[in-house]
Amino acid sequence: MADVTMPQLGETVTEGTITQWFKAVGDEVAMDEILFEISTDKVDSEVPSPVAGVLSEILAQEGDVVEVGQVLARIGDAGPAPAPAAAPEPAAAPVVEAPPAAEVAPPPPPPPVEPAPAPALEPVAAPSAAADASGLVLSPVVRRLISDNNLDGGLIVGSGIGGRVTRGDVERAILEGTAARAGAPSAAAPHPVAPTPTSAPATAPSAHVPAVGARDQIVPLNNIRKRTAEHMVMSTQTAPHVLTAMEVDYERVEHVRRAIKSGWKADEGFSLTYLPFIARAVVDALREYPHLNASFGGDHLVVHDEVNLAIAVDIDFNGLLAPVVKSVDGKRLRQIARDIVDVASRARTKQLRPDDLSGGTFTLTNPGQYGTLMQFPIINQPQVAILSTDGVQRKPVVVTDDYGNESIAIHSVGVLGLAWDHRAFDGAYAAAFMHRVKEIIETRDWEAEVR
């Protein structure tokens, strides 16, 4: 008999929520076959079976929060699962025959029973380590956030499974100031909240809520969609977003792509897109404008030495993940392209580890594959900037030859959109960075780069 335990999915991960079992008790399981899915605050992961055999027992159900190392199931030797023991049949009740000569009188009605006083409540055992003072079952991360910020967990509305309070719920309560402080007046007393111009009423008028029709569909949000929503709301409430956009001529890049695309696909197994060229240019520009490769720390800016590029990846239109390509500075274009394809592929197949989603210092998002003109992305907190690579189209441009003569030519042109945090720097710095990225893309000898 082998125990299946909650794996260590990353250095910072202490627990997760079981979202789905792919096997039932009695099913045969092969080694490395996907057994269950676990959801953490950062990523959903499919966990394979450590051994082959028969799933004999499941100890943690879907929706349960489990800690690293906790036993979740047991797998026995291969073969048919033992049949459950049959419940013993109840012994037949003895038959009492009435004397033949006597008639059986009906029993007298029972005397009226006065209602007994309600029993005193038994003392309840102290909450376990997973519960706070209010009796809520909370994860260690959530309990620490509530304690550190002196909040009343009982007043935070939970969005998790079964109404469980998640990390995102606590962070939202901290940002919005809706959670009452611990030690505030009791629930019977009102909790004064200072009104703000943008505060919405606690309950919207029913007339403003569309009725759910018989043909309407209720679509529950999955974990990734919930996490994406929480992070986007938090980012827009945290940072003053500004957009700086520039049009870029990709003709030099396009010339190289056309020349080597067939050989590249044969050698690497994937197509050469514009994204690695842009990533390479961004890395070089960040060396000259390091305050964009930074995180905002309240009253200070943390300027990072290494460039770790987070790549926004769409997960079947159900949410976004941003896995990180570590230490991109110093890598050439071919290796950058390989690393981007690797993390994007693992994100879509649920093979990322939570550590793959941490440590990013600058983010790229690539909606241009759908032909977008320009997108205003939301910053990936606590970073201070994110670059949107939008669609590239063939269009007429004015070109100047070595003698200063102008003419019209057809080139590949697209827009790059930079969303940045105005707390970290000002518009001139962002514009200078964008100008440098544009200059590198338009003038670099890319043919020498991809050799």
Short mmCIF file of C-alpha atoms in Angstrom, two decimals:
data_model
loop_
_atom_site.label_atom_id
_atom_site.label_comp_id
_atom_site.label_asym_id
_atom_site.label_seq_id
_atom_site.Cartn_x
_atom_site.Cartn_y
_atom_site.Cartn_z
CA MET A 1 0.00 0.00 0.00
CA ALA A 2 1.47 3.36 -1.05
CA ASP A 3 0.43 6.79 0.26
CA VAL A 4 -0.26 9.62 -2.19
CA THR A 5 0.67 12.92 -0.56
CA MET A 6 0.27 16.58 -1.44
CA PRO A 7 3.49 17.41 -3.34
CA GLN A 8 5.74 20.41 -2.81
CA LEU A 9 4.75 22.43 -5.88
CA GLY A 10 7.05 25.38 -5.21
CA GLU A 11 9.20 27.02 -2.61
CA THR A 12 6.45 29.39 -1.48
CA VAL A 13 3.52 26.95 -1.69
CA THR A 14 2.29 25.44 1.59
CA GLU A 15 -1.18 24.25 0.58
CA GLY A 16 -3.62 23.79 -2.27
CA THR A 17 -7.24 22.98 -3.05
CA ILE A 18 -8.19 19.70 -4.72
CA THR A 19 -10.31 20.69 -7.69
CA GLN A 20 -10.80 17.33 -9.40
CA TRP A 21 -10.09 13.62 -9.01
CA PHE A 22 -9.58 11.86 -12.33
CA LYS A 23 -9.81 8.39 -10.75
CA ALA A 24 -12.35 6.77 -8.42
CA VAL A 25 -11.86 4.18 -5.71
CA GLY A 26 -11.34 0.80 -7.35
CA ASP A 27 -9.84 2.22 -10.57
CA GLU A 28 -6.52 0.92 -11.79
CA VAL A 29 -3.84 3.60 -12.01
CA ALA A 30 -0.61 3.49 -14.04
CA MET A 31 2.58 5.13 -12.81
CA ASP A 32 2.73 8.79 -13.90
CA GLU A 33 -0.93 8.71 -14.96
CA ILE A 34 -2.75 11.94 -13.97
CA LEU A 35 -4.48 11.25 -10.66
CA PHE A 36 -5.90 14.58 -9.49
CA GLU A 37 -5.74 18.33 -10.05
CA ILE A 38 -4.59 20.72 -7.33
CA SER A 39 -5.15 24.47 -7.32
CA THR A 40 -2.87 26.89 -5.49
CA ASP A 41 -2.92 30.68 -5.25
CA LYS A 42 -0.71 30.78 -8.34
CA VAL A 43 -1.48 27.90 -10.70
CA ASP A 44 -3.53 24.76 -11.33
CA SER A 45 -1.40 21.61 -11.61
CA GLU A 46 -2.22 18.06 -12.64
CA VAL A 47 -0.49 15.60 -10.29
CA PRO A 48 0.56 12.15 -11.58
CA SER A 49 0.43 8.93 -9.60
CA PRO A 50 3.75 8.00 -7.97
CA VAL A 51 3.08 4.24 -8.34
CA ALA A 52 1.00 1.77 -10.33
CA GLY A 53 -1.83 -0.11 -8.68
CA VAL A 54 -5.45 0.26 -7.64
CA LEU A 55 -6.81 3.39 -5.98
CA SER A 56 -8.07 1.84 -2.75
CA GLU A 57 -8.91 4.94 -0.71
CA ILE A 58 -9.44 8.69 -1.19
CA LEU A 59 -8.86 10.67 1.99
CA ALA A 60 -9.34 14.24 0.68
CA GLN A 61 -12.33 15.21 -1.42
CA GLU A 62 -12.78 17.79 -4.16
CA GLY A 63 -12.88 21.24 -2.61
CA ASP A 64 -10.74 20.27 0.40
CA VAL A 65 -7.77 22.48 1.28
CA VAL A 66 -4.74 20.27 1.90
CA GLU A 67 -1.25 21.02 3.13
CA VAL A 68 2.06 19.92 1.63
CA GLY A 69 2.88 16.37 2.77
CA GLN A 70 -0.70 15.52 3.75
CA VAL A 71 -1.86 12.01 2.72
CA LEU A 72 -4.58 12.38 0.09
CA ALA A 73 -5.12 8.79 -1.06
CA ARG A 74 -3.77 5.25 -0.90
CA ILE A 75 -2.91 2.96 -3.80
CA GLY A 76 -2.79 -0.80 -3.33
CA ASP A 77 -1.28 -3.57 -5.44
CA ALA A 78 -2.61 -4.04 -8.95
CA GLY A 79 -5.60 -6.30 -9.24
CA PRO A 80 -9.29 -6.12 -8.44
CA ALA A 81 -10.18 -3.86 -5.59
CA PRO A 82 -11.51 -5.66 -2.54
CA ALA A 83 -15.27 -5.84 -2.52
CA PRO A 84 -16.90 -4.00 0.35
CA ALA A 85 -17.92 -6.31 3.20
CA ALA A 86 -21.58 -7.16 3.11
CA ALA A 87 -23.55 -5.68 5.95
CA PRO A 88 -24.85 -8.39 8.33
CA GLU A 89 -28.53 -9.05 7.98
CA PRO A 90 -30.51 -7.94 11.02
CA ALA A 91 -31.71 -10.74 13.24
CA ALA A 92 -35.40 -11.50 12.90
CA ALA A 93 -37.48 -10.02 15.66
CA PRO A 94 -39.14 -12.63 17.90
CA VAL A 95 -42.83 -13.14 17.23
CA VAL A 96 -45.03 -12.90 20.31
CA GLU A 97 -48.37 -14.63 19.90
CA ALA A 98 -51.33 -13.42 21.92
CA PRO A 99 -53.23 -16.06 23.93
CA PRO A 100 -55.97 -17.49 21.71
CA ALA A 101 -58.77 -16.82 24.16
CA ALA A 102 -57.85 -13.27 24.96
CA GLU A 103 -58.34 -10.20 22.86
CA VAL A 104 -55.46 -7.82 22.55
CA ALA A 105 -56.48 -4.44 23.89
CA PRO A 106 -55.06 -1.40 22.18
CA PRO A 107 -52.34 0.26 24.21
CA PRO A 108 -53.38 3.32 26.21
CA PRO A 109 -52.42 6.67 24.70
CA PRO A 110 -49.12 8.00 25.98
CA PRO A 111 -49.33 10.71 28.60
CA PRO A 112 -48.71 14.22 27.34
CA VAL A 113 -45.07 15.14 27.43
CA GLU A 114 -44.18 18.64 28.46
CA PRO A 115 -41.39 20.15 26.39
CA ALA A 116 -38.11 19.82 28.19
CA PRO A 117 -35.98 22.90 28.62
CA ALA A 118 -33.39 23.33 25.89
CA PRO A 119 -30.16 21.68 26.94
CA ALA A 120 -27.20 23.86 27.56
CA LEU A 121 -24.77 23.89 24.65
CA GLU A 122 -21.81 21.65 25.15
CA PRO A 123 -18.51 23.49 25.14
CA VAL A 124 -17.06 23.47 21.62
CA ALA A 125 -13.51 22.36 21.19
CA ALA A 126 -11.05 25.08 20.28
CA PRO A 127 -10.73 25.63 16.52
CA SER A 128 -8.08 23.65 14.73
CA ALA A 129 -5.00 25.24 13.19
CA ALA A 130 -7.02 25.75 10.01
CA ALA A 131 -9.60 28.00 11.67
CA ASP A 132 -9.39 31.54 12.94
CA ALA A 133 -11.00 32.95 16.06
CA SER A 134 -14.34 33.29 14.29
CA GLY A 135 -14.37 29.59 13.41
CA LEU A 136 -13.64 30.13 9.70
CA VAL A 137 -11.53 27.51 7.97
CA LEU A 138 -8.66 29.47 6.44
CA SER A 139 -5.39 28.68 4.74
CA PRO A 140 -2.13 29.64 6.48
CA VAL A 141 -1.51 32.39 3.94
CA VAL A 142 -4.99 33.85 4.42
CA ARG A 143 -4.77 33.66 8.22
CA ARG A 144 -1.43 35.46 8.16
CA LEU A 145 -2.80 38.23 5.90
CA ILE A 146 -5.81 38.72 8.17
CA SER A 147 -3.65 38.80 11.29
CA ASP A 148 -0.96 41.08 9.83
CA ASN A 149 -3.58 43.61 8.72
CA ASN A 150 -5.68 43.36 11.91
CA LEU A 151 -8.84 42.37 10.03
CA ASP A 152 -12.02 40.63 11.13
CA GLY A 153 -12.18 37.51 8.96
CA GLY A 154 -15.86 37.02 9.70
CA LEU A 155 -16.71 40.19 7.76
CA ILE A 156 -14.85 39.23 4.58
CA VAL A 157 -17.05 37.73 1.86
CA GLY A 158 -15.47 34.54 0.51
CA SER A 159 -15.45 33.71 -3.22
CA GLY A 160 -13.81 30.27 -2.92
CA ILE A 161 -15.39 26.85 -2.95
CA GLY A 162 -18.20 26.68 -0.41
CA GLY A 163 -17.74 30.38 0.37
CA ARG A 164 -14.19 29.90 1.62
CA VAL A 165 -12.22 33.13 2.07
CA THR A 166 -9.31 33.19 -0.39
CA ARG A 167 -6.12 35.20 -0.50
CA GLY A 168 -7.65 37.36 -3.23
CA ASP A 169 -10.67 38.13 -1.03
CA VAL A 170 -8.40 39.38 1.76
CA GLU A 171 -6.22 41.43 -0.60
CA ARG A 172 -9.35 43.00 -2.09
CA ALA A 173 -10.66 43.80 1.38
CA ILE A 174 -7.36 45.45 2.28
CA LEU A 175 -7.39 47.57 -0.89
CA GLU A 176 -11.05 48.54 -0.74
CA GLY A 177 -11.09 49.11 3.01
CA THR A 178 -14.34 47.13 3.41
CA ALA A 179 -13.18 44.73 6.10
CA ALA A 180 -13.78 45.89 9.65
CA ARG A 181 -10.76 45.96 11.93
CA ALA A 182 -10.52 43.37 14.66
CA GLY A 183 -11.68 44.85 17.94
CA ALA A 184 -14.13 47.20 16.20
CA PRO A 185 -17.72 47.52 17.52
CA SER A 186 -19.74 44.30 17.50
CA ALA A 187 -21.94 43.28 14.59
CA ALA A 188 -24.92 44.85 16.38
CA ALA A 189 -23.31 48.26 16.12
CA PRO A 190 -22.86 49.99 12.76
CA HIS A 191 -19.39 50.06 11.20
CA PRO A 192 -18.88 53.55 9.83
CA VAL A 193 -17.20 53.61 6.41
CA ALA A 194 -15.95 56.85 4.94
CA PRO A 195 -17.69 57.39 1.59
CA THR A 196 -15.60 57.91 -1.53
CA PRO A 197 -16.66 59.40 -4.86
CA THR A 198 -16.15 56.07 -6.60
CA SER A 199 -17.73 53.82 -3.94
CA ALA A 200 -20.60 51.74 -5.25
CA PRO A 201 -23.61 51.06 -3.03
CA ALA A 202 -23.35 47.83 -1.07
CA THR A 203 -26.47 46.50 -2.80
CA ALA A 204 -27.33 47.65 -6.29
CA PRO A 205 -31.01 48.42 -6.90
CA SER A 206 -32.79 45.30 -8.12
CA ALA A 207 -34.09 47.21 -11.14
CA HIS A 208 -30.51 47.46 -12.43
CA VAL A 209 -29.93 43.70 -12.35
CA PRO A 210 -31.12 41.92 -15.51
CA ALA A 211 -33.46 39.04 -14.80
CA VAL A 212 -32.09 35.58 -15.59
CA GLY A 213 -34.15 34.23 -18.46
CA ALA A 214 -35.08 30.62 -19.08
CA ARG A 215 -32.62 30.44 -21.98
CA ASP A 216 -29.77 32.23 -20.18
CA GLN A 217 -26.71 30.27 -19.15
CA ILE A 218 -24.99 30.52 -15.77
CA VAL A 219 -21.23 30.06 -16.30
CA PRO A 220 -19.28 29.57 -13.05
CA LEU A 221 -15.78 31.05 -13.03
CA ASN A 222 -12.96 28.53 -12.89
CA ASN A 223 -9.97 29.04 -10.61
CA ILE A 224 -7.73 30.65 -13.26
CA ARG A 225 -10.50 33.06 -14.29
CA LYS A 226 -11.07 34.01 -10.64
CA ARG A 227 -7.37 34.55 -10.01
CA THR A 228 -7.05 36.63 -13.19
CA ALA A 229 -10.04 38.77 -12.22
CA GLU A 230 -8.74 39.35 -8.69
CA HIS A 231 -5.27 40.30 -9.91
CA MET A 232 -6.57 42.68 -12.61
CA VAL A 233 -8.88 44.51 -10.20
CA MET A 234 -6.09 44.79 -7.63
CA SER A 235 -3.66 46.16 -10.22
CA THR A 236 -5.99 48.87 -11.52
CA GLN A 237 -6.79 49.94 -7.95
CA THR A 238 -3.10 50.01 -7.01
CA ALA A 239 -1.27 51.72 -9.88
CA PRO A 240 -2.08 54.84 -11.95
CA HIS A 241 -1.88 53.32 -15.44
CA VAL A 242 -0.58 55.32 -18.40
CA LEU A 243 -0.32 54.15 -22.03
CA THR A 244 2.55 55.09 -24.36
CA ALA A 245 2.37 53.64 -27.89
CA MET A 246 4.65 53.77 -30.92
CA GLU A 247 4.40 52.51 -34.48
CA VAL A 248 7.30 50.25 -35.44
CA ASP A 249 8.61 49.27 -38.89
CA TYR A 250 9.39 45.51 -38.82
CA GLU A 251 10.73 45.26 -42.37
CA ARG A 252 14.23 44.20 -41.28
CA VAL A 253 12.70 41.55 -39.05
CA GLU A 254 10.35 40.40 -41.80
CA HIS A 255 13.20 40.09 -44.29
CA VAL A 256 15.01 37.66 -41.96
CA ARG A 257 11.86 35.71 -41.10
CA ARG A 258 11.04 35.12 -44.76
CA ALA A 259 14.58 34.01 -45.51
CA ILE A 260 14.93 31.41 -42.74
CA LYS A 261 11.38 30.39 -41.76
CA SER A 262 11.42 26.96 -43.42
CA GLY A 263 14.82 25.98 -42.03
CA TRP A 264 13.94 27.39 -38.60
CA LYS A 265 10.73 25.32 -38.40
CA ALA A 266 12.62 22.17 -39.41
CA ASP A 267 15.39 22.76 -36.83
CA GLU A 268 13.36 24.06 -33.88
CA GLY A 269 9.95 22.46 -34.37
CA PHE A 270 8.04 25.75 -34.09
CA SER A 271 7.51 28.87 -36.20
CA LEU A 272 9.62 32.01 -35.84
CA THR A 273 7.28 34.85 -34.83
CA TYR A 274 7.91 38.52 -34.13
CA LEU A 275 7.84 37.97 -30.35
CA PRO A 276 11.47 36.79 -29.86
CA PHE A 277 12.75 39.79 -31.86
CA ILE A 278 10.72 42.15 -29.69
CA ALA A 279 11.83 40.39 -26.50
CA ARG A 280 15.49 40.69 -27.55
CA ALA A 281 15.08 44.41 -28.25
CA VAL A 282 13.24 44.98 -24.95
CA VAL A 283 16.02 43.30 -22.94
CA ASP A 284 18.69 45.52 -24.51
CA ALA A 285 16.58 48.66 -23.97
CA LEU A 286 15.99 47.76 -20.31
CA ARG A 287 19.73 47.90 -19.71
CA GLU A 288 19.63 51.57 -20.71
CA TYR A 289 16.34 52.32 -18.91
CA PRO A 290 16.52 50.09 -15.82
CA HIS A 291 13.68 51.75 -13.92
CA LEU A 292 11.25 49.85 -16.14
CA ASN A 293 12.79 46.58 -14.96
CA ALA A 294 11.57 47.22 -11.45
CA SER A 295 8.96 46.58 -8.77
CA PHE A 296 7.13 49.24 -6.78
CA GLY A 297 7.60 48.87 -3.03
CA GLY A 298 5.33 51.53 -1.54
CA ASP A 299 7.78 54.35 -0.82
CA HIS A 300 10.65 52.98 -2.91
CA LEU A 301 11.47 51.36 -6.25
CA VAL A 302 13.28 48.02 -6.41
CA VAL A 303 15.40 48.09 -9.59
CA HIS A 304 16.25 44.51 -10.50
CA ASP A 305 19.67 43.43 -11.70
CA GLU A 306 18.43 40.51 -13.82
CA VAL A 307 15.75 40.67 -16.50
CA ASN A 308 13.11 37.98 -15.95
CA LEU A 309 10.51 38.22 -18.70
CA ALA A 310 6.96 37.19 -17.82
CA ILE A 311 5.03 36.06 -20.90
CA ALA A 312 1.23 36.42 -20.72
CA VAL A 313 -0.35 33.19 -21.98
CA ASP A 314 -4.05 32.76 -22.73
CA ILE A 315 -5.54 29.53 -21.32
CA ASP A 316 -8.34 28.64 -23.75
CA PHE A 317 -9.99 32.05 -23.21
CA ASN A 318 -10.58 31.13 -19.55
CA GLY A 319 -7.89 33.30 -17.97
CA LEU A 320 -4.26 34.29 -18.18
CA LEU A 321 -1.04 32.95 -16.72
CA ALA A 322 2.29 34.74 -16.94
CA PRO A 323 5.12 32.18 -16.70
CA VAL A 324 8.59 33.65 -16.39
CA VAL A 325 11.65 33.19 -18.61
CA LYS A 326 14.46 33.68 -16.13
CA SER A 327 17.73 35.58 -16.77
CA VAL A 328 16.89 36.66 -20.32
CA ASP A 329 19.63 39.30 -20.43
CA GLY A 330 22.64 37.75 -22.14
CA LYS A 331 20.62 35.20 -24.14
CA ARG A 332 20.56 35.37 -27.91
CA LEU A 333 17.35 35.39 -29.93
CA ARG A 334 17.25 31.66 -30.69
CA GLN A 335 17.43 30.68 -27.01
CA ILE A 336 14.85 33.33 -26.06
CA ALA A 337 12.47 31.89 -28.67
CA ARG A 338 12.95 28.37 -27.28
CA ASP A 339 12.33 29.49 -23.72
CA ILE A 340 9.15 31.39 -24.63
CA VAL A 341 7.70 28.38 -26.47
CA ASP A 342 8.64 26.12 -23.53
CA VAL A 343 6.88 28.12 -20.80
CA ALA A 344 3.85 28.84 -23.00
CA SER A 345 3.43 25.15 -23.86
CA ARG A 346 3.73 24.07 -20.23
CA ALA A 347 1.23 26.74 -19.18
CA ARG A 348 -1.38 25.41 -21.62
CA THR A 349 -0.84 21.78 -20.56
CA LYS A 350 -0.91 22.49 -16.79
CA GLN A 351 2.71 21.48 -16.30
CA LEU A 352 3.91 24.70 -14.71
CA ARG A 353 5.24 24.76 -11.18
CA PRO A 354 4.27 27.76 -9.03
CA ASP A 355 7.92 28.89 -9.07
CA ASP A 356 7.58 29.30 -12.86
CA LEU A 357 5.14 32.14 -12.14
CA SER A 358 7.31 34.05 -9.67
CA GLY A 359 10.20 36.45 -10.04
CA GLY A 360 9.07 38.29 -13.17
CA THR A 361 10.47 41.81 -13.58
CA PHE A 362 8.83 42.89 -16.87
CA THR A 363 5.89 41.41 -18.81
CA LEU A 364 5.14 40.92 -22.50
CA THR A 365 1.60 40.23 -23.73
CA ASN A 366 0.98 39.24 -27.35
CA PRO A 367 -2.56 39.87 -28.63
CA GLY A 368 -1.12 40.74 -32.05
CA GLN A 369 -1.72 37.19 -33.28
CA TYR A 370 -5.38 38.25 -33.62
CA GLY A 371 -4.53 41.38 -35.62
CA THR A 372 -5.09 43.98 -32.89
CA LEU A 373 -4.28 47.60 -33.70
CA MET A 374 -3.37 48.68 -30.15
CA GLN A 375 -4.18 47.29 -26.71
CA PHE A 376 -3.91 48.95 -23.30
CA PRO A 377 -2.76 46.08 -21.03
CA ILE A 378 -2.98 45.96 -17.23
CA ILE A 379 0.28 45.93 -15.26
CA ASN A 380 1.36 42.63 -13.71
CA GLN A 381 1.85 43.72 -10.07
CA PRO A 382 4.20 44.51 -8.43
CA GLN A 383 6.02 45.23 -11.72
CA VAL A 384 5.87 48.76 -13.10
CA ALA A 385 5.38 48.12 -16.83
CA ILE A 386 3.94 45.70 -19.39
CA LEU A 387 4.39 45.80 -23.18
CA SER A 388 1.66 44.79 -25.63
CA THR A 389 2.87 43.48 -29.01
CA ASP A 390 0.04 44.18 -31.43
CA GLY A 391 -0.74 43.07 -34.96
CA VAL A 392 1.73 43.55 -37.83
CA GLN A 393 0.28 44.50 -41.23
CA ARG A 394 1.67 45.26 -44.67
CA LYS A 395 1.11 48.94 -45.38
CA PRO A 396 2.64 51.85 -47.34
CA VAL A 397 5.38 53.84 -45.60
CA VAL A 398 7.73 56.66 -46.55
CA VAL A 399 11.34 55.50 -46.86
CA THR A 400 14.47 57.62 -47.31
CA ASP A 401 17.53 56.40 -49.20
CA ASP A 402 21.18 57.18 -48.44
CA TYR A 403 20.94 60.40 -50.44
CA GLY A 404 17.89 61.75 -48.63
CA ASN A 405 15.43 60.90 -51.40
CA GLU A 406 11.97 59.83 -50.24
CA SER A 407 9.73 57.20 -51.80
CA ILE A 408 6.75 55.00 -50.95
CA ALA A 409 7.33 51.33 -50.09
CA ILE A 410 5.27 48.46 -48.66
CA HIS A 411 6.61 47.38 -45.25
CA SER A 412 5.44 45.29 -42.27
CA VAL A 413 4.28 47.75 -39.61
CA GLY A 414 2.75 47.35 -36.16
CA VAL A 415 2.14 49.16 -32.87
CA LEU A 416 3.77 48.51 -29.50
CA GLY A 417 1.78 49.67 -26.46
CA LEU A 418 3.48 50.19 -23.08
CA ALA A 419 1.33 50.43 -19.95
CA TRP A 420 3.34 51.83 -17.07
CA ASP A 421 2.98 52.92 -13.46
CA HIS A 422 3.16 56.71 -13.12
CA ARG A 423 4.33 56.38 -9.52
CA ALA A 424 7.64 54.89 -10.71
CA PHE A 425 8.69 57.43 -13.38
CA ASP A 426 7.31 59.98 -15.80
CA GLY A 427 6.23 60.09 -19.42
CA ALA A 428 9.54 61.25 -20.86
CA TYR A 429 11.33 58.21 -19.42
CA ALA A 430 8.70 55.80 -20.80
CA ALA A 431 8.79 57.49 -24.22
CA ALA A 432 12.59 57.33 -24.36
CA PHE A 433 12.48 53.61 -23.57
CA MET A 434 9.91 52.99 -26.31
CA HIS A 435 11.96 55.00 -28.80
CA ARG A 436 14.98 52.84 -28.01
CA VAL A 437 13.00 49.59 -28.49
CA LYS A 438 11.74 50.91 -31.83
CA GLU A 439 15.25 51.91 -32.89
CA ILE A 440 16.70 48.47 -32.08
CA ILE A 441 13.95 46.62 -33.98
CA GLU A 442 14.27 48.84 -37.05
CA THR A 443 18.08 49.03 -37.32
CA ARG A 444 19.67 45.87 -35.85
CA ASP A 445 21.41 43.32 -38.10
CA TRP A 446 18.95 40.53 -37.32
CA GLU A 447 20.45 38.21 -39.90
CA ALA A 448 23.66 38.04 -37.85
CA GLU A 449 21.60 37.54 -34.68
CA VAL A 450 19.84 34.35 -35.83
CA ARG A 451 22.87 32.60 -37.31
#
